[in-house]
mmCIF file of C-alpha atoms in Angstrom:
data_model
loop_
_atom_site.group_PDB
_atom_site.id
_atom_site.type_symbol
_atom_site.label_atom_id
_atom_site.label_comp_id
_atom_site.label_asym_id
_atom_site.label_seq_id
_atom_site.Cartn_x
_atom_site.Cartn_y
_atom_site.Cartn_z
ATOM 1 C CA UNK A 1 -8.651 13.989 -0.583
ATOM 2 C CA UNK A 2 -11.232 14.037 -3.364
ATOM 3 C CA UNK A 3 -14.725 14.585 -2.159
ATOM 4 C CA UNK A 4 -16.462 11.197 -2.119
ATOM 5 C CA UNK A 5 -20.065 9.965 -2.003
ATOM 6 C CA UNK A 6 -21.431 7.738 0.812
ATOM 7 C CA UNK A 7 -21.728 4.811 -1.610
ATOM 8 C CA UNK A 8 -18.129 5.165 -2.539
ATOM 9 C CA UNK A 9 -17.093 4.918 1.145
ATOM 10 C CA UNK A 10 -19.470 1.997 1.804
ATOM 11 C CA UNK A 11 -17.932 0.199 -1.288
ATOM 12 C CA UNK A 12 -14.445 0.849 0.078
ATOM 13 C CA UNK A 13 -15.719 -0.668 3.319
ATOM 14 C CA UNK A 14 -16.962 -3.775 1.640
ATOM 15 C CA UNK A 15 -13.823 -4.331 -0.463
ATOM 16 C CA UNK A 16 -11.886 -3.947 2.882
ATOM 17 C CA UNK A 17 -13.966 -6.867 4.372
ATOM 18 C CA UNK A 18 -13.272 -9.140 1.363
ATOM 19 C CA UNK A 19 -9.513 -7.956 1.347
ATOM 20 C CA UNK A 20 -9.104 -8.729 5.143
ATOM 21 C CA UNK A 21 -10.743 -12.188 4.791
ATOM 22 C CA UNK A 22 -8.249 -13.003 1.838
ATOM 23 C CA UNK A 23 -5.163 -11.516 3.503
ATOM 24 C CA UNK A 24 -5.568 -13.564 6.717
ATOM 25 C CA UNK A 25 -6.379 -16.835 4.812
ATOM 26 C CA UNK A 26 -3.773 -16.526 2.097
ATOM 27 C CA UNK A 27 -2.860 -13.055 0.948
ATOM 28 C CA UNK A 28 -3.517 -10.740 -2.081
ATOM 29 C CA UNK A 29 -6.141 -8.622 -0.482
ATOM 30 C CA UNK A 30 -4.198 -5.478 -1.195
ATOM 31 C CA UNK A 31 -4.477 -6.240 -4.960
ATOM 32 C CA UNK A 32 -8.194 -5.289 -4.432
ATOM 33 C CA UNK A 33 -7.609 -2.205 -2.156
ATOM 34 C CA UNK A 34 -4.826 -0.530 -3.767
ATOM 35 C CA UNK A 35 -6.345 -0.220 -7.340
ATOM 36 C CA UNK A 36 -9.658 0.940 -5.538
ATOM 37 C CA UNK A 37 -7.756 3.615 -3.651
ATOM 38 C CA UNK A 38 -6.177 4.748 -6.851
ATOM 39 C CA UNK A 39 -9.470 4.816 -8.693
ATOM 40 C CA UNK A 40 -10.880 6.979 -5.792
ATOM 41 C CA UNK A 41 -8.254 9.683 -6.484
ATOM 42 C CA UNK A 42 -5.261 8.660 -4.446
ATOM 43 C CA UNK A 43 -1.710 8.711 -6.013
ATOM 44 C CA UNK A 44 -0.032 5.343 -5.953
ATOM 45 C CA UNK A 45 2.376 6.284 -3.105
ATOM 46 C CA UNK A 46 -0.533 7.530 -1.015
ATOM 47 C CA UNK A 47 -2.742 4.627 -1.746
ATOM 48 C CA UNK A 48 0.261 2.361 -0.714
ATOM 49 C CA UNK A 49 0.493 4.258 2.661
ATOM 50 C CA UNK A 50 -3.291 4.444 3.190
ATOM 51 C CA UNK A 51 -3.529 0.757 2.767
ATOM 52 C CA UNK A 52 -1.264 0.267 5.794
ATOM 53 C CA UNK A 53 -3.812 1.655 8.189
ATOM 54 C CA UNK A 54 -6.189 -0.971 7.300
ATOM 55 C CA UNK A 55 -3.517 -3.878 7.257
ATOM 56 C CA UNK A 56 -2.571 -2.832 10.877
ATOM 57 C CA UNK A 57 -5.943 -2.915 12.087
ATOM 58 C CA UNK A 58 -6.918 -6.078 10.230
ATOM 59 C CA UNK A 59 -3.944 -7.991 11.725
ATOM 60 C CA UNK A 60 -4.579 -6.639 15.285
ATOM 61 C CA UNK A 61 -8.213 -8.119 15.188
ATOM 62 C CA UNK A 62 -6.838 -11.440 13.666
ATOM 63 C CA UNK A 63 -4.072 -11.581 16.103
ATOM 64 C CA UNK A 64 -6.622 -11.552 19.028
ATOM 65 C CA UNK A 65 -8.493 -14.434 17.511
ATOM 66 C CA UNK A 66 -5.376 -16.544 16.949
ATOM 67 C CA UNK A 67 -4.184 -15.818 20.543
ATOM 68 C CA UNK A 68 -7.439 -16.953 21.887
ATOM 69 C CA UNK A 69 -7.214 -20.093 19.890
ATOM 70 C CA UNK A 70 -3.881 -21.166 21.425
ATOM 71 C CA UNK A 71 -1.911 -21.533 18.303
ATOM 72 C CA UNK A 72 0.312 -18.608 18.544
ATOM 73 C CA UNK A 73 3.987 -18.926 19.336
ATOM 74 C CA UNK A 74 5.148 -15.531 20.571
ATOM 75 C CA UNK A 75 8.753 -16.525 20.901
ATOM 76 C CA UNK A 76 8.990 -17.689 17.211
ATOM 77 C CA UNK A 77 6.847 -14.846 15.924
ATOM 78 C CA UNK A 78 8.890 -12.149 17.555
ATOM 79 C CA UNK A 79 12.186 -13.763 16.539
ATOM 80 C CA UNK A 80 10.975 -13.635 12.873
ATOM 81 C CA UNK A 81 9.550 -10.082 13.275
ATOM 82 C CA UNK A 82 12.923 -8.448 14.227
ATOM 83 C CA UNK A 83 14.706 -8.942 10.848
ATOM 84 C CA UNK A 84 11.476 -8.248 9.073
ATOM 85 C CA UNK A 85 11.299 -4.803 10.797
ATOM 86 C CA UNK A 86 14.708 -3.741 9.800
ATOM 87 C CA UNK A 87 13.931 -4.827 6.174
ATOM 88 C CA UNK A 88 10.457 -2.905 6.318
ATOM 89 C CA UNK A 89 12.200 0.369 7.361
ATOM 90 C CA UNK A 90 14.506 -0.003 4.257
ATOM 91 C CA UNK A 91 11.642 -0.892 1.946
ATOM 92 C CA UNK A 92 9.257 1.851 3.139
ATOM 93 C CA UNK A 93 11.926 4.514 2.366
ATOM 94 C CA UNK A 94 12.191 3.062 -1.093
ATOM 95 C CA UNK A 95 8.444 3.065 -1.567
ATOM 96 C CA UNK A 96 7.786 6.639 -0.928
ATOM 97 C CA UNK A 97 8.279 7.200 -4.591
ATOM 98 C CA UNK A 98 7.222 3.821 -5.917
ATOM 99 C CA UNK A 99 7.479 3.104 -9.631
ATOM 100 C CA UNK A 100 4.309 1.393 -10.684
ATOM 101 C CA UNK A 101 5.849 -0.725 -13.466
ATOM 102 C CA UNK A 102 8.461 -2.138 -10.968
ATOM 103 C CA UNK A 103 5.412 -2.935 -8.558
ATOM 104 C CA UNK A 104 3.916 -5.165 -11.197
ATOM 105 C CA UNK A 105 7.066 -6.826 -12.135
ATOM 106 C CA UNK A 106 8.100 -7.707 -8.520
ATOM 107 C CA UNK A 107 4.619 -8.802 -7.620
ATOM 108 C CA UNK A 108 4.321 -11.070 -10.758
ATOM 109 C CA UNK A 109 7.529 -12.730 -9.591
ATOM 110 C CA UNK A 110 6.150 -13.333 -6.146
ATOM 111 C CA UNK A 111 3.142 -14.996 -7.669
ATOM 112 C CA UNK A 112 5.079 -17.449 -9.658
ATOM 113 C CA UNK A 113 7.318 -18.209 -6.586
ATOM 114 C CA UNK A 114 4.239 -18.897 -4.424
ATOM 115 C CA UNK A 115 2.602 -21.226 -7.014
ATOM 116 C CA UNK A 116 5.825 -23.354 -7.105
ATOM 117 C CA UNK A 117 6.055 -23.582 -3.260
ATOM 118 C CA UNK A 118 2.376 -24.245 -2.478
ATOM 119 C CA UNK A 119 2.474 -27.028 -5.311
ATOM 120 C CA UNK A 120 5.608 -28.593 -3.970
ATOM 121 C CA UNK A 121 4.223 -28.464 -0.369
ATOM 122 C CA UNK A 122 7.718 -28.411 1.444
ATOM 123 C CA UNK A 123 5.746 -28.218 4.798
ATOM 124 C CA UNK A 124 4.982 -31.877 4.352
ATOM 125 C CA UNK A 125 8.291 -32.894 3.025
ATOM 126 C CA UNK A 126 10.717 -30.922 5.222
ATOM 127 C CA UNK A 127 8.986 -30.839 8.736
ATOM 128 C CA UNK A 128 11.027 -33.551 10.043
ATOM 129 C CA UNK A 129 14.343 -32.512 8.564
ATOM 130 C CA UNK A 130 14.135 -28.883 9.853
ATOM 131 C CA UNK A 131 12.988 -30.145 13.335
ATOM 132 C CA UNK A 132 16.431 -31.737 13.704
ATOM 133 C CA UNK A 133 18.278 -28.835 11.955
ATOM 134 C CA UNK A 134 17.676 -25.803 14.219
ATOM 135 C CA UNK A 135 20.686 -23.625 12.909
ATOM 136 C CA UNK A 136 19.727 -24.067 9.216
ATOM 137 C CA UNK A 137 16.151 -23.439 9.926
ATOM 138 C CA UNK A 138 17.012 -20.303 11.931
ATOM 139 C CA UNK A 139 19.250 -19.023 9.314
ATOM 140 C CA UNK A 140 16.657 -19.484 6.631
ATOM 141 C CA UNK A 141 13.930 -17.875 8.710
ATOM 142 C CA UNK A 142 16.061 -14.821 9.585
ATOM 143 C CA UNK A 143 17.256 -14.285 6.046
ATOM 144 C CA UNK A 144 13.879 -14.879 4.566
ATOM 145 C CA UNK A 145 12.059 -12.475 6.893
ATOM 146 C CA UNK A 146 14.605 -9.790 6.367
ATOM 147 C CA UNK A 147 13.828 -9.988 2.719
ATOM 148 C CA UNK A 148 10.183 -10.263 3.307
ATOM 149 C CA UNK A 149 10.385 -7.056 5.452
ATOM 150 C CA UNK A 150 12.092 -5.045 2.531
ATOM 151 C CA UNK A 151 9.246 -6.261 0.183
ATOM 152 C CA UNK A 152 6.586 -5.660 2.709
ATOM 153 C CA UNK A 153 7.805 -2.073 3.514
ATOM 154 C CA UNK A 154 8.246 -1.438 -0.167
ATOM 155 C CA UNK A 155 4.949 -2.660 -1.614
ATOM 156 C CA UNK A 156 2.936 -4.757 1.001
ATOM 157 C CA UNK A 157 0.607 -6.372 -1.541
ATOM 158 C CA UNK A 158 1.460 -10.074 -1.754
ATOM 159 C CA UNK A 159 3.723 -10.137 1.261
ATOM 160 C CA UNK A 160 1.551 -12.799 2.899
ATOM 161 C CA UNK A 161 2.409 -15.157 -0.137
ATOM 162 C CA UNK A 162 6.066 -14.700 0.468
ATOM 163 C CA UNK A 163 5.780 -15.202 4.329
ATOM 164 C CA UNK A 164 3.819 -18.483 3.631
ATOM 165 C CA UNK A 165 6.628 -19.653 1.160
ATOM 166 C CA UNK A 166 9.350 -18.957 3.838
ATOM 167 C CA UNK A 167 7.398 -20.783 6.511
ATOM 168 C CA UNK A 168 6.504 -23.816 4.273
ATOM 169 C CA UNK A 169 10.157 -24.145 3.270
ATOM 170 C CA UNK A 170 11.179 -24.594 6.933
ATOM 171 C CA UNK A 171 8.376 -27.020 7.506
ATOM 172 C CA UNK A 172 5.697 -25.122 9.201
ATOM 173 C CA UNK A 173 2.123 -26.070 8.026
ATOM 174 C CA UNK A 174 -0.128 -23.372 6.716
ATOM 175 C CA UNK A 175 -1.978 -22.951 10.054
ATOM 176 C CA UNK A 176 1.232 -22.019 11.882
ATOM 177 C CA UNK A 177 2.476 -20.095 8.964
ATOM 178 C CA UNK A 178 -0.700 -17.901 8.907
ATOM 179 C CA UNK A 179 -0.396 -17.284 12.533
ATOM 180 C CA UNK A 180 3.288 -16.178 12.049
ATOM 181 C CA UNK A 181 2.290 -14.080 8.992
ATOM 182 C CA UNK A 182 -0.268 -12.124 11.135
ATOM 183 C CA UNK A 183 2.107 -11.198 13.730
ATOM 184 C CA UNK A 184 5.121 -10.282 11.458
ATOM 185 C CA UNK A 185 2.946 -8.197 9.201
ATOM 186 C CA UNK A 186 1.435 -6.353 12.011
ATOM 187 C CA UNK A 187 4.864 -5.495 13.554
ATOM 188 C CA UNK A 188 6.578 -4.697 10.197
ATOM 189 C CA UNK A 189 3.853 -2.327 9.209
ATOM 190 C CA UNK A 190 4.266 -0.106 12.294
ATOM 191 C CA UNK A 191 7.472 1.485 11.091
ATOM 192 C CA UNK A 192 6.415 1.481 7.490
ATOM 193 C CA UNK A 193 3.105 3.330 8.262
ATOM 194 C CA UNK A 194 5.248 5.824 10.327
ATOM 195 C CA UNK A 195 7.501 6.543 7.295
ATOM 196 C CA UNK A 196 4.570 6.888 5.011
ATOM 197 C CA UNK A 197 2.789 9.237 7.407
ATOM 198 C CA UNK A 198 5.959 11.443 7.996
ATOM 199 C CA UNK A 199 6.180 11.845 4.119
ATOM 200 C CA UNK A 200 2.461 12.849 3.951
ATOM 201 C CA UNK A 201 1.504 9.813 2.105
ATOM 202 C CA UNK A 202 -1.579 8.690 4.179
ATOM 203 C CA UNK A 203 -5.261 9.504 3.792
ATOM 204 C CA UNK A 204 -6.465 8.814 7.348
ATOM 205 C CA UNK A 205 -10.246 9.012 6.460
ATOM 206 C CA UNK A 206 -10.016 6.497 3.835
ATOM 207 C CA UNK A 207 -7.669 4.418 5.840
ATOM 208 C CA UNK A 208 -10.164 4.362 8.662
ATOM 209 C CA UNK A 209 -13.039 3.326 6.448
ATOM 210 C CA UNK A 210 -10.996 0.648 4.718
ATOM 211 C CA UNK A 211 -9.865 -0.574 8.221
ATOM 212 C CA UNK A 212 -13.370 -1.032 9.433
ATOM 213 C CA UNK A 213 -13.903 -3.613 6.600
ATOM 214 C CA UNK A 214 -10.536 -5.201 6.883
ATOM 215 C CA UNK A 215 -10.832 -5.763 10.580
ATOM 216 C CA UNK A 216 -14.204 -7.604 10.165
ATOM 217 C CA UNK A 217 -12.881 -9.763 7.316
ATOM 218 C CA UNK A 218 -9.565 -10.494 9.144
ATOM 219 C CA UNK A 219 -11.256 -11.678 12.373
ATOM 220 C CA UNK A 220 -13.661 -14.049 10.555
ATOM 221 C CA UNK A 221 -10.807 -15.439 8.522
ATOM 222 C CA UNK A 222 -8.575 -16.132 11.614
ATOM 223 C CA UNK A 223 -11.341 -18.306 13.134
ATOM 224 C CA UNK A 224 -11.812 -20.331 9.975
ATOM 225 C CA UNK A 225 -8.093 -20.888 9.401
ATOM 226 C CA UNK A 226 -7.750 -22.730 12.713
ATOM 227 C CA UNK A 227 -10.703 -24.858 12.125
ATOM 228 C CA UNK A 228 -10.155 -26.071 8.591
ATOM 229 C CA UNK A 229 -6.400 -26.826 8.758
ATOM 230 C CA UNK A 230 -3.291 -27.089 6.440
ATOM 231 C CA UNK A 231 -4.838 -28.955 3.513
ATOM 232 C CA UNK A 232 -7.825 -26.732 3.053
ATOM 233 C CA UNK A 233 -5.639 -23.575 3.506
ATOM 234 C CA UNK A 234 -3.088 -25.001 0.824
ATOM 235 C CA UNK A 235 -6.145 -25.105 -1.645
ATOM 236 C CA UNK A 236 -7.316 -21.618 -0.799
ATOM 237 C CA UNK A 237 -3.819 -20.200 -1.165
ATOM 238 C CA UNK A 238 -3.385 -21.885 -4.438
ATOM 239 C CA UNK A 239 -6.651 -20.566 -5.827
ATOM 240 C CA UNK A 240 -6.045 -17.049 -4.505
ATOM 241 C CA UNK A 241 -2.459 -16.894 -6.165
ATOM 242 C CA UNK A 242 -3.866 -17.944 -9.481
ATOM 243 C CA UNK A 243 -6.628 -15.427 -9.439
ATOM 244 C CA UNK A 244 -4.203 -12.657 -8.326
ATOM 245 C CA UNK A 245 -1.716 -13.664 -11.120
ATOM 246 C CA UNK A 246 -4.448 -13.481 -13.687
ATOM 247 C CA UNK A 247 -5.429 -10.127 -12.398
ATOM 248 C CA UNK A 248 -1.853 -8.761 -12.768
ATOM 249 C CA UNK A 249 -1.664 -10.237 -16.221
ATOM 250 C CA UNK A 250 -4.852 -8.479 -17.352
ATOM 251 C CA UNK A 251 -3.726 -5.259 -15.784
#
């Protein structure tokens, strides 16, 4: 690791706080942390691995807040996490030597997908349909979360947008989708982080500093998400996606 000044570590913790807040409410926080980690001297693959430390801690704190609020369905969350973990193992193996141009192309595609889904708002249109179509809903969830797992293990940045797209397509509102997202992202990043660590692609000091900020931001956002509800979250997701898309286009 490159020697860093105290103010650089403080800046990393602050960006982590903002990132954690965005990640739990919508997604895209890693679009802030990954470039900063690279700017601080980490190679892209190591920045990708180091970011997973903060993601795990952030989601652990948010998970506690959601659990206390009573909106968490463990049965649904764990059933979605299983295919996501399988996908994450595949994705993390691919990500050890990540191509940065491919990273930008895939992420830009995700931004377009999420903008379409949030504008269409399928949670409102399909809630009743999928409530009576358990099999089709289950197939879509399992398939969707397997693909989410591959992407999450490979890049992580923007995976929250993908998860919210899948959950809205089966009729879940954004409050329930956010809770599901927190559980799945936490679980899929356990094997992903292990693979990065095994390949020496984690800076534990920077990961710990970043995790401190992410945890604080994630806990605050989890409480806010439950209070504000679906329509407010829909607006937040749309704004964050637009900002992230602009950020990608500007490089």
